[in-house]
Short mmCIF file of C-alpha atoms (C1' of nucleotides) in Angstrom, two decimals:
data_model
loop_
_atom_site.label_atom_id
_atom_site.label_comp_id
_atom_site.label_asym_id
_atom_site.label_seq_id
_atom_site.Cartn_x
_atom_site.Cartn_y
_atom_site.Cartn_z
CA UNK A 1 -96.94 -104.28 -92.90
CA UNK A 2 -99.55 -105.84 -95.51
CA UNK A 3 -99.78 -108.41 -98.21
CA UNK A 4 -97.04 -111.13 -97.13
CA UNK A 5 -99.00 -114.11 -96.59
CA UNK A 6 -101.32 -113.99 -93.51
CA UNK A 7 -103.80 -111.06 -93.28
CA UNK A 8 -103.17 -109.30 -90.03
CA UNK A 9 -106.60 -110.20 -88.10
CA UNK A 10 -105.99 -113.47 -88.99
CA UNK A 11 -102.50 -113.72 -87.91
CA UNK A 12 -103.72 -112.72 -84.60
CA UNK A 13 -106.59 -115.02 -84.13
CA UNK A 14 -103.75 -117.80 -85.26
CA UNK A 15 -101.33 -116.93 -82.44
CA UNK A 16 -104.05 -117.68 -80.20
CA UNK A 17 -104.77 -120.96 -82.02
CA UNK A 18 -101.44 -122.12 -81.45
CA UNK A 19 -101.91 -121.80 -77.59
CA UNK A 20 -105.30 -123.21 -77.85
CA UNK A 21 -104.11 -126.28 -79.83
CA UNK A 22 -101.28 -126.73 -77.38
CA UNK A 23 -103.93 -126.75 -74.35
CA UNK A 24 -106.35 -128.99 -76.23
CA UNK A 25 -103.46 -131.49 -77.02
CA UNK A 26 -102.16 -131.23 -73.10
CA UNK A 27 -105.77 -132.52 -72.23
CA UNK A 28 -105.84 -135.37 -74.48
CA UNK A 29 -108.06 -134.30 -77.31
CA UNK A 30 -106.75 -135.26 -80.77
CA UNK A 31 -109.69 -134.17 -83.16
CA UNK A 32 -111.33 -130.97 -82.72
CA UNK A 33 -114.00 -129.24 -85.25
CA UNK A 34 -114.34 -125.83 -86.57
CA UNK A 35 -117.16 -125.10 -84.31
CA UNK A 36 -115.51 -126.30 -81.10
CA UNK A 37 -112.53 -124.04 -82.08
CA UNK A 38 -114.77 -121.28 -82.80
CA UNK A 39 -116.21 -121.66 -79.28
CA UNK A 40 -112.83 -120.93 -77.78
CA UNK A 41 -111.75 -118.15 -79.96
CA UNK A 42 -115.09 -116.41 -80.09
CA UNK A 43 -115.53 -116.62 -84.08
CA UNK A 44 -117.72 -118.40 -86.17
CA UNK A 45 -116.93 -121.97 -87.62
CA UNK A 46 -116.53 -120.74 -91.13
CA UNK A 47 -114.17 -117.92 -90.21
CA UNK A 48 -112.12 -120.67 -88.41
CA UNK A 49 -112.13 -122.70 -91.52
CA UNK A 50 -111.10 -119.90 -93.44
CA UNK A 51 -108.35 -119.10 -91.12
CA UNK A 52 -107.07 -122.63 -91.28
CA UNK A 53 -107.33 -122.99 -94.99
CA UNK A 54 -103.82 -122.12 -95.73
CA UNK A 55 -102.88 -124.81 -93.26
CA UNK A 56 -104.43 -128.01 -93.98
CA UNK A 57 -104.14 -130.04 -97.36
CA UNK A 58 -107.51 -130.39 -99.04
CA UNK A 59 -108.73 -133.57 -96.98
CA UNK A 60 -112.03 -132.72 -96.34
CA UNK A 61 -114.81 -134.54 -94.49
CA UNK A 62 -113.40 -134.93 -91.17
CA UNK A 63 -112.21 -132.76 -87.76
CA UNK A 64 -108.82 -131.39 -87.46
CA UNK A 65 -106.01 -133.52 -85.94
CA UNK A 66 -104.83 -131.40 -83.02
CA UNK A 67 -101.41 -132.17 -83.21
CA UNK A 68 -100.79 -132.50 -87.07
CA UNK A 69 -102.55 -128.73 -87.27
CA UNK A 70 -100.37 -127.33 -84.58
CA UNK A 71 -97.40 -128.71 -86.32
CA UNK A 72 -98.40 -127.06 -89.64
CA UNK A 73 -99.45 -124.01 -88.04
CA UNK A 74 -95.87 -123.62 -86.09
CA UNK A 75 -94.22 -124.31 -89.49
CA UNK A 76 -96.45 -122.11 -91.66
CA UNK A 77 -95.99 -119.10 -89.14
CA UNK A 78 -92.59 -119.61 -88.99
CA UNK A 79 -92.41 -120.10 -85.09
CA UNK A 80 -90.09 -122.76 -85.33
CA UNK A 81 -87.23 -120.83 -84.34
CA UNK A 82 -86.89 -118.89 -80.82
CA UNK A 83 -86.71 -115.40 -81.28
CA UNK A 84 -84.29 -113.35 -78.54
CA UNK A 85 -86.24 -111.38 -76.22
CA UNK A 86 -85.03 -108.78 -73.64
CA UNK A 87 -86.90 -107.66 -70.76
CA UNK A 88 -86.58 -103.65 -70.26
CA UNK A 89 -87.72 -103.24 -66.74
CA UNK A 90 -87.24 -105.49 -63.86
CA UNK A 91 -90.01 -104.42 -61.34
CA UNK A 92 -93.24 -106.10 -60.60
CA UNK A 93 -94.59 -106.25 -63.98
CA UNK A 94 -91.07 -107.36 -65.51
CA UNK A 95 -90.92 -110.24 -62.79
CA UNK A 96 -94.39 -111.43 -63.57
CA UNK A 97 -93.57 -111.68 -67.25
CA UNK A 98 -90.48 -113.52 -66.53
CA UNK A 99 -92.41 -115.98 -64.32
CA UNK A 100 -95.20 -116.32 -67.11
CA UNK A 101 -93.09 -116.63 -70.16
CA UNK A 102 -89.33 -117.21 -68.90
CA UNK A 103 -89.60 -120.96 -68.32
CA UNK A 104 -91.86 -122.50 -71.42
CA UNK A 105 -90.15 -120.86 -74.16
CA UNK A 106 -92.54 -121.80 -76.89
CA UNK A 107 -90.86 -119.87 -79.92
CA UNK A 108 -88.95 -117.38 -77.67
CA UNK A 109 -86.03 -117.10 -75.14
CA UNK A 110 -85.26 -114.12 -72.75
CA UNK A 111 -81.79 -113.34 -73.41
CA UNK A 112 -81.26 -110.06 -71.39
CA UNK A 113 -82.66 -107.60 -68.76
CA UNK A 114 -82.26 -104.16 -67.99
CA UNK A 115 -83.11 -101.46 -65.32
CA UNK A 116 -82.21 -98.18 -64.47
CA UNK A 117 -81.64 -98.94 -60.85
CA UNK A 118 -78.38 -100.23 -60.64
CA UNK A 119 -78.92 -101.59 -56.98
CA UNK A 120 -81.96 -103.47 -58.51
CA UNK A 121 -79.51 -104.96 -60.87
CA UNK A 122 -77.23 -106.30 -58.26
CA UNK A 123 -79.96 -107.68 -55.71
CA UNK A 124 -81.53 -110.01 -58.60
CA UNK A 125 -79.97 -113.35 -59.84
CA UNK A 126 -81.45 -114.37 -62.92
CA UNK A 127 -80.25 -116.79 -65.34
CA UNK A 128 -79.65 -114.16 -68.05
CA UNK A 129 -77.10 -111.27 -67.83
CA UNK A 130 -78.58 -107.76 -66.51
CA UNK A 131 -77.50 -104.37 -67.65
CA UNK A 132 -78.21 -100.60 -66.79
CA UNK A 133 -80.54 -99.01 -69.38
CA UNK A 134 -77.64 -96.69 -70.72
CA UNK A 135 -76.23 -99.81 -72.46
CA UNK A 136 -79.44 -101.04 -74.21
CA UNK A 137 -78.31 -99.77 -77.65
CA UNK A 138 -74.90 -101.57 -77.28
CA UNK A 139 -76.37 -104.66 -75.85
CA UNK A 140 -79.06 -105.06 -78.19
CA UNK A 141 -76.65 -105.03 -81.24
CA UNK A 142 -74.32 -107.17 -79.83
CA UNK A 143 -76.52 -109.85 -78.66
CA UNK A 144 -78.62 -109.55 -81.72
CA UNK A 145 -82.05 -108.99 -79.69
CA UNK A 146 -84.98 -109.14 -81.91
CA UNK A 147 -87.57 -108.42 -79.51
CA UNK A 148 -88.18 -106.15 -76.32
CA UNK A 149 -90.90 -106.10 -73.74
CA UNK A 150 -91.06 -102.79 -72.08
CA UNK A 151 -92.71 -102.70 -68.55
CA UNK A 152 -90.80 -99.31 -67.46
CA UNK A 153 -92.29 -96.43 -65.81
CA UNK A 154 -94.38 -94.27 -68.48
CA UNK A 155 -92.38 -91.43 -68.03
CA UNK A 156 -89.12 -92.98 -69.59
CA UNK A 157 -90.74 -95.59 -71.92
CA UNK A 158 -90.22 -93.31 -75.16
CA UNK A 159 -86.47 -92.91 -74.32
CA UNK A 160 -85.82 -96.42 -73.67
CA UNK A 161 -87.76 -97.31 -76.97
CA UNK A 162 -85.52 -95.01 -78.64
CA UNK A 163 -82.33 -96.47 -77.57
CA UNK A 164 -83.75 -99.98 -78.39
CA UNK A 165 -84.42 -98.92 -82.06
CA UNK A 166 -81.02 -97.63 -81.95
CA UNK A 167 -79.67 -101.07 -81.24
CA UNK A 168 -81.46 -102.36 -84.16
CA UNK A 169 -84.47 -103.92 -82.33
CA UNK A 170 -87.05 -105.32 -84.60
CA UNK A 171 -90.19 -105.40 -82.21
CA UNK A 172 -91.35 -103.95 -79.08
CA UNK A 173 -94.15 -104.86 -76.86
CA UNK A 174 -95.14 -101.91 -74.71
CA UNK A 175 -96.91 -102.89 -71.29
CA UNK A 176 -96.84 -99.41 -69.95
CA UNK A 177 -99.61 -97.01 -70.32
CA UNK A 178 -97.42 -94.59 -72.25
CA UNK A 179 -98.33 -94.55 -75.97
CA UNK A 180 -95.08 -94.93 -77.99
CA UNK A 181 -94.76 -93.15 -81.33
CA UNK A 182 -95.10 -95.82 -84.21
CA UNK A 183 -93.26 -96.06 -87.62
CA UNK A 184 -89.93 -95.28 -86.36
CA UNK A 185 -87.83 -97.33 -88.84
CA UNK A 186 -89.52 -100.22 -89.47
CA UNK A 187 -89.81 -101.60 -86.05
CA UNK A 188 -93.02 -102.93 -85.18
CA UNK A 189 -94.50 -101.74 -82.02
CA UNK A 190 -97.35 -103.65 -80.19
CA UNK A 191 -99.23 -101.66 -77.69
CA UNK A 192 -100.08 -104.12 -74.87
CA UNK A 193 -101.29 -102.00 -71.96
CA UNK A 194 -103.60 -103.32 -69.37
CA UNK A 195 -104.86 -99.77 -68.91
CA UNK A 196 -106.20 -99.75 -72.39
CA UNK A 197 -107.68 -103.06 -71.93
CA UNK A 198 -109.31 -101.95 -68.97
CA UNK A 199 -110.83 -98.60 -70.73
CA UNK A 200 -111.73 -100.87 -73.81
CA UNK A 201 -113.78 -103.16 -71.32
CA UNK A 202 -115.37 -100.37 -69.60
CA UNK A 203 -116.70 -98.98 -72.96
CA UNK A 204 -118.09 -102.14 -73.86
CA UNK A 205 -119.78 -102.95 -70.74
CA UNK A 206 -121.35 -99.48 -70.49
CA UNK A 207 -123.03 -99.74 -74.18
CA UNK A 208 -125.36 -102.16 -72.29
CA UNK B 1 -121.56 -107.47 -79.69
CA UNK B 2 -122.48 -105.04 -82.99
CA UNK B 3 -124.46 -102.01 -84.04
CA UNK B 4 -124.56 -99.94 -80.71
CA UNK B 5 -122.67 -96.74 -81.28
CA UNK B 6 -119.03 -97.31 -82.19
CA UNK B 7 -117.83 -100.20 -84.17
CA UNK B 8 -115.38 -102.44 -82.82
CA UNK B 9 -111.90 -101.79 -84.08
CA UNK B 10 -112.75 -98.01 -83.61
CA UNK B 11 -113.54 -98.60 -80.15
CA UNK B 12 -110.09 -100.13 -79.37
CA UNK B 13 -108.44 -97.53 -81.00
CA UNK B 14 -110.41 -94.76 -79.01
CA UNK B 15 -109.43 -96.64 -75.64
CA UNK B 16 -105.78 -95.99 -76.63
CA UNK B 17 -106.72 -92.22 -77.60
CA UNK B 18 -108.04 -91.64 -74.33
CA UNK B 19 -104.61 -92.64 -72.65
CA UNK B 20 -102.66 -90.91 -75.23
CA UNK B 21 -104.70 -87.57 -74.79
CA UNK B 22 -104.02 -87.76 -71.07
CA UNK B 23 -100.63 -88.26 -71.79
CA UNK B 24 -100.19 -85.30 -74.18
CA UNK B 25 -102.20 -83.01 -71.77
CA UNK B 26 -100.03 -83.80 -68.93
CA UNK B 27 -96.99 -82.91 -70.98
CA UNK B 28 -98.59 -79.61 -71.63
CA UNK B 29 -100.01 -80.16 -75.31
CA UNK B 30 -103.09 -78.22 -75.81
CA UNK B 31 -103.76 -78.66 -79.50
CA UNK B 32 -103.05 -81.90 -81.85
CA UNK B 33 -103.50 -82.59 -85.39
CA UNK B 34 -104.94 -85.74 -86.79
CA UNK B 35 -101.60 -86.66 -88.33
CA UNK B 36 -99.71 -86.25 -84.81
CA UNK B 37 -102.41 -88.67 -83.27
CA UNK B 38 -101.96 -91.24 -85.94
CA UNK B 39 -97.98 -91.31 -85.66
CA UNK B 40 -98.90 -92.74 -81.91
CA UNK B 41 -101.63 -94.85 -82.79
CA UNK B 42 -99.99 -96.28 -86.13
CA UNK B 43 -103.12 -95.38 -88.36
CA UNK B 44 -103.48 -92.60 -91.11
CA UNK B 45 -104.68 -89.27 -90.43
CA UNK B 46 -107.85 -89.83 -92.32
CA UNK B 47 -108.63 -92.78 -90.09
CA UNK B 48 -108.09 -90.58 -87.02
CA UNK B 49 -110.33 -88.29 -88.40
CA UNK B 50 -113.10 -90.68 -89.08
CA UNK B 51 -112.51 -92.20 -85.79
CA UNK B 52 -113.13 -88.79 -83.90
CA UNK B 53 -115.79 -87.81 -86.30
CA UNK B 54 -118.61 -88.69 -83.90
CA UNK B 55 -116.83 -86.65 -80.96
CA UNK B 56 -116.30 -83.21 -82.27
CA UNK B 57 -119.10 -80.90 -83.58
CA UNK B 58 -118.38 -79.53 -86.91
CA UNK B 59 -115.71 -76.95 -86.16
CA UNK B 60 -113.32 -77.68 -88.91
CA UNK B 61 -110.13 -75.82 -89.96
CA UNK B 62 -108.09 -76.09 -87.03
CA UNK B 63 -106.52 -78.65 -85.00
CA UNK B 64 -108.02 -80.83 -82.01
CA UNK B 65 -108.18 -79.35 -78.45
CA UNK B 66 -106.90 -81.89 -76.24
CA UNK B 67 -108.83 -81.25 -73.39
CA UNK B 68 -111.87 -80.57 -74.87
CA UNK B 69 -111.41 -83.65 -77.03
CA UNK B 70 -110.56 -85.80 -74.07
CA UNK B 71 -113.58 -84.63 -72.20
CA UNK B 72 -116.01 -85.45 -75.33
CA UNK B 73 -114.44 -88.99 -75.57
CA UNK B 74 -115.10 -89.88 -71.93
CA UNK B 75 -118.64 -88.57 -72.08
CA UNK B 76 -119.17 -90.25 -75.49
CA UNK B 77 -117.54 -93.70 -74.52
CA UNK B 78 -119.49 -93.81 -71.11
CA UNK B 79 -116.22 -93.72 -69.08
CA UNK B 80 -117.17 -91.19 -66.71
CA UNK B 81 -118.41 -93.62 -64.06
CA UNK B 82 -116.01 -96.12 -62.57
CA UNK B 83 -116.22 -100.04 -63.23
CA UNK B 84 -116.15 -102.09 -60.32
CA UNK B 85 -112.92 -104.63 -60.84
CA UNK B 86 -111.78 -107.81 -58.96
CA UNK B 87 -108.43 -109.33 -59.30
CA UNK B 88 -108.35 -113.00 -59.42
CA UNK B 89 -105.03 -114.42 -58.62
CA UNK B 90 -102.62 -112.43 -56.42
CA UNK B 91 -99.52 -113.76 -57.38
CA UNK B 92 -96.61 -111.94 -59.12
CA UNK B 93 -98.78 -110.94 -62.10
CA UNK B 94 -101.90 -110.01 -60.01
CA UNK B 95 -99.54 -107.88 -57.70
CA UNK B 96 -98.17 -106.04 -60.89
CA UNK B 97 -101.48 -105.17 -62.23
CA UNK B 98 -102.62 -103.87 -58.88
CA UNK B 99 -99.55 -101.65 -58.97
CA UNK B 100 -100.06 -100.77 -62.48
CA UNK B 101 -104.04 -100.02 -62.19
CA UNK B 102 -104.54 -99.67 -58.37
CA UNK B 103 -103.73 -96.18 -57.88
CA UNK B 104 -104.73 -94.00 -60.57
CA UNK B 105 -108.17 -95.56 -61.37
CA UNK B 106 -109.18 -93.69 -64.60
CA UNK B 107 -112.60 -95.34 -64.95
CA UNK B 108 -112.37 -98.08 -62.81
CA UNK B 109 -111.82 -99.16 -59.02
CA UNK B 110 -110.37 -102.33 -57.84
CA UNK B 111 -112.87 -103.62 -54.93
CA UNK B 112 -111.87 -107.31 -54.34
CA UNK B 113 -109.25 -109.74 -54.48
CA UNK B 114 -109.36 -113.51 -54.60
CA UNK B 115 -106.92 -116.33 -54.63
CA UNK B 116 -107.05 -120.15 -53.76
CA UNK B 117 -104.00 -120.13 -51.38
CA UNK B 118 -105.41 -119.33 -47.87
CA UNK B 119 -101.86 -118.48 -46.73
CA UNK B 120 -101.48 -116.06 -49.45
CA UNK B 121 -104.75 -114.25 -48.44
CA UNK B 122 -103.54 -113.97 -44.73
CA UNK B 123 -100.04 -112.29 -45.74
CA UNK B 124 -101.22 -109.65 -47.67
CA UNK B 125 -102.37 -106.11 -46.43
CA UNK B 126 -104.18 -104.39 -49.18
CA UNK B 127 -106.89 -101.84 -49.04
CA UNK B 128 -109.58 -103.99 -50.54
CA UNK B 129 -111.07 -106.95 -49.01
CA UNK B 130 -109.76 -110.65 -50.00
CA UNK B 131 -111.34 -113.78 -50.40
CA UNK B 132 -110.71 -117.58 -51.02
CA UNK B 133 -111.70 -118.72 -54.69
CA UNK B 134 -114.50 -120.82 -53.45
CA UNK B 135 -116.48 -117.53 -52.74
CA UNK B 136 -116.31 -115.83 -56.16
CA UNK B 137 -119.84 -116.13 -56.98
CA UNK B 138 -121.15 -114.85 -53.91
CA UNK B 139 -118.86 -112.03 -53.30
CA UNK B 140 -119.21 -111.03 -57.35
CA UNK B 141 -123.04 -110.86 -56.71
CA UNK B 142 -123.00 -109.10 -53.33
CA UNK B 143 -120.45 -106.44 -54.35
CA UNK B 144 -122.08 -106.06 -57.83
CA UNK B 145 -118.43 -106.44 -59.61
CA UNK B 146 -118.48 -106.03 -63.04
CA UNK B 147 -115.11 -106.75 -64.50
CA UNK B 148 -112.64 -109.40 -63.46
CA UNK B 149 -108.87 -109.56 -63.95
CA UNK B 150 -107.87 -113.29 -64.15
CA UNK B 151 -104.23 -114.08 -63.57
CA UNK B 152 -104.28 -117.50 -62.00
CA UNK B 153 -102.71 -120.59 -62.97
CA UNK B 154 -103.67 -121.81 -66.57
CA UNK B 155 -105.25 -124.87 -65.03
CA UNK B 156 -107.85 -123.61 -62.92
CA UNK B 157 -108.77 -120.56 -65.03
CA UNK B 158 -111.98 -122.02 -66.78
CA UNK B 159 -113.06 -123.12 -63.43
CA UNK B 160 -112.94 -119.70 -61.87
CA UNK B 161 -114.61 -118.02 -64.79
CA UNK B 162 -117.30 -120.35 -64.47
CA UNK B 163 -117.55 -119.06 -60.91
CA UNK B 164 -117.45 -115.55 -62.21
CA UNK B 165 -120.02 -115.81 -64.54
CA UNK B 166 -122.27 -117.56 -62.01
CA UNK B 167 -121.87 -114.49 -59.83
CA UNK B 168 -123.08 -112.30 -62.36
CA UNK B 169 -119.87 -110.89 -63.88
CA UNK B 170 -120.10 -108.80 -66.96
CA UNK B 171 -116.79 -108.87 -68.55
CA UNK B 172 -113.38 -110.96 -67.93
CA UNK B 173 -110.03 -109.92 -69.02
CA UNK B 174 -107.74 -113.04 -69.22
CA UNK B 175 -104.05 -112.68 -68.51
CA UNK B 176 -103.43 -116.30 -68.36
CA UNK B 177 -102.26 -118.41 -71.46
CA UNK B 178 -105.46 -120.68 -71.29
CA UNK B 179 -107.91 -119.82 -73.59
CA UNK B 180 -111.46 -119.57 -72.44
CA UNK B 181 -114.44 -120.50 -73.86
CA UNK B 182 -116.49 -117.61 -75.31
CA UNK B 183 -120.13 -116.79 -75.60
CA UNK B 184 -121.08 -118.17 -72.09
CA UNK B 185 -124.19 -116.06 -71.23
CA UNK B 186 -123.41 -112.44 -72.74
CA UNK B 187 -120.29 -112.16 -70.77
CA UNK B 188 -117.59 -110.38 -72.72
CA UNK B 189 -114.25 -112.14 -72.49
CA UNK B 190 -111.34 -110.50 -73.63
CA UNK B 191 -108.08 -112.60 -74.07
CA UNK B 192 -104.92 -110.56 -72.98
CA UNK B 193 -102.31 -113.10 -72.74
CA UNK B 194 -98.57 -111.87 -72.97
CA UNK B 195 -97.95 -115.37 -74.42
CA UNK B 196 -100.34 -114.70 -77.58
CA UNK B 197 -98.71 -111.28 -77.93
CA UNK B 198 -95.45 -112.63 -77.96
CA UNK B 199 -96.33 -115.60 -80.49
CA UNK B 200 -97.83 -113.03 -82.54
CA UNK B 201 -94.74 -110.71 -82.50
CA UNK B 202 -92.57 -113.89 -83.48
CA UNK B 203 -94.68 -114.38 -86.62
CA UNK B 204 -94.80 -110.74 -87.61
CA UNK B 205 -91.02 -110.83 -87.31
CA UNK B 206 -90.28 -114.04 -89.18
CA UNK B 207 -92.38 -112.49 -92.12
CA UNK B 208 -89.53 -110.53 -92.83
"C1'" DA C 1 -100.63 -72.84 -95.76
"C1'" DC C 2 -102.48 -76.12 -93.22
"C1'" DC C 3 -106.25 -78.00 -91.08
"C1'" DT C 4 -110.75 -80.88 -90.39
"C1'" DG C 5 -115.23 -83.53 -92.27
"C1'" DT C 6 -117.22 -86.39 -95.27
"C1'" DG C 7 -119.03 -88.76 -99.53
"C1'" DA C 8 -117.18 -92.08 -102.68
"C1'" DA C 9 -114.08 -95.50 -103.84
"C1'" DT C 10 -111.13 -99.27 -102.64
"C1'" DA C 11 -109.68 -102.94 -99.78
"C1'" DG C 12 -110.35 -106.05 -96.45
"C1'" DT C 13 -113.20 -109.63 -93.43
"C1'" DT C 14 -117.05 -112.43 -92.44
"C1'" DT C 15 -120.72 -115.08 -93.50
"C1'" DC C 16 -123.69 -117.68 -96.45
"C1'" DA C 17 -124.23 -121.83 -99.13
"C1'" DC C 18 -123.45 -125.91 -101.11
"C1'" DA C 19 -120.14 -129.44 -103.63
"C1'" DG C 20 -117.56 -133.17 -101.95
"C1'" DC C 21 -115.45 -136.47 -98.72
"C1'" DT C 22 -115.51 -140.08 -94.76
"C1'" DA D 1 -125.15 -137.15 -90.48
"C1'" DG D 2 -121.72 -134.33 -89.98
"C1'" DC D 3 -117.59 -132.47 -91.47
"C1'" DT D 4 -114.30 -129.45 -94.30
"C1'" DG D 5 -113.08 -126.48 -98.44
"C1'" DT D 6 -114.41 -122.61 -100.91
"C1'" DG D 7 -116.46 -119.10 -104.47
"C1'" DA D 8 -119.95 -115.72 -104.23
"C1'" DA D 9 -122.67 -112.25 -101.39
"C1'" DA D 10 -122.68 -109.42 -97.61
"C1'" DC D 11 -120.81 -106.62 -94.87
"C1'" DT D 12 -117.12 -103.51 -92.45
"C1'" DA D 13 -113.13 -100.74 -92.57
"C1'" DT D 14 -109.83 -97.62 -94.63
"C1'" DT D 15 -107.98 -94.70 -97.99
"C1'" DC D 16 -108.59 -90.96 -101.31
"C1'" DA D 17 -109.54 -86.31 -102.86
"C1'" DC D 18 -111.73 -82.23 -102.18
"C1'" DA D 19 -114.94 -78.68 -100.06
"C1'" DG D 20 -114.78 -75.62 -96.71
"C1'" DG D 21 -113.19 -73.31 -92.18
"C1'" DT D 22 -109.55 -70.68 -89.85
#
DNA sequence: ACCTGTGAATAGTTTCACAGCT
DNA sequence: AGCTGTGAAACTATTCACAGGT
């Protein structure tokens, strides 16, 4: 996962930059400087300029044009076409994600849901199809789903991930506190557990 | 946020290491090698060894003792005493976090909740006190709350963050898709938005 | 035989400083 | 005057390679 355009850390900042620019545009700003951007992203102005270097064309002297820059970023980061996403686990966290990510669809689309509790599947009425977790591999393959958001119980997360991989998934974002084995096939696994975030914060605070 | 013991990226991996070790211990493993750990964390064996360097005492030759290592980590990362945490926003995501983080309390304790909808506060029955968001500053100060998890509507997140900071909060984890201004006082602000995570994943996948 | 710990080498990232544009 | 773009310098992180333990 190296040398292929944008370096890893930069890519992460740029993803946040996309959301930030959307925010700024929504609030009516159409110019923005590298130091303003840095203030939001927690980086130095020069770092912001370096990050954006690949997405501007030599025009120096004045601040960035928010909407022009956003377009360039979306194009340059290949965010134009929607990724097909599934939700694994339709408990509270699953529903919360649906609520947060379901509507807006900026570069993604939720196309299926999975849960191991059959009665849970029956009682929900969503605008995408729902399946039991036993069918993960088949459905992922048939619907050509690229990314999965896992919110299931830590105990079964590794098993579910294995099924997703079997079905040919390309990326997994793991919200549970279980840690998944990496590098299976060339699936990109992103740990995104609130528990780690809090642990990390606890450590930062106790440095004092 | 530099030179104070553990370097930034390492600290992040170590937080995940803590959860991982707990997992491994729970599943009965009492020894583990640097390559096994690396397989979970997505890093090389030598990187793992470097990361753990500060938490072992020279004993070379055989694999790590899971529980001994965990104890050392918790001690070394200052995770022994609980951080006092509040939830800002008691909608779906807030409840999901409560469900995920409320019980186990490994280094933290949820001590208060805030929401701007008064009727929401009335209809909930939780085992910590709830307050309207107008009282954030006062309550944070009085209860000496150190960390906040914000899950509120993007439009009001910056305002709520400002109140938290006024109350003397030390760390904020922002789950909303709004990007907060950084470096206000010396509060540590951690962006943790699922929307950025998905955007980032979309980019990684489209590199191909 | 297989493991960790660690200095040295390599690779990657951020900051500096300034030329050049508006 | 204030901004970006960018090479060069400074800093940080990762990998290599092997000494030394079990």
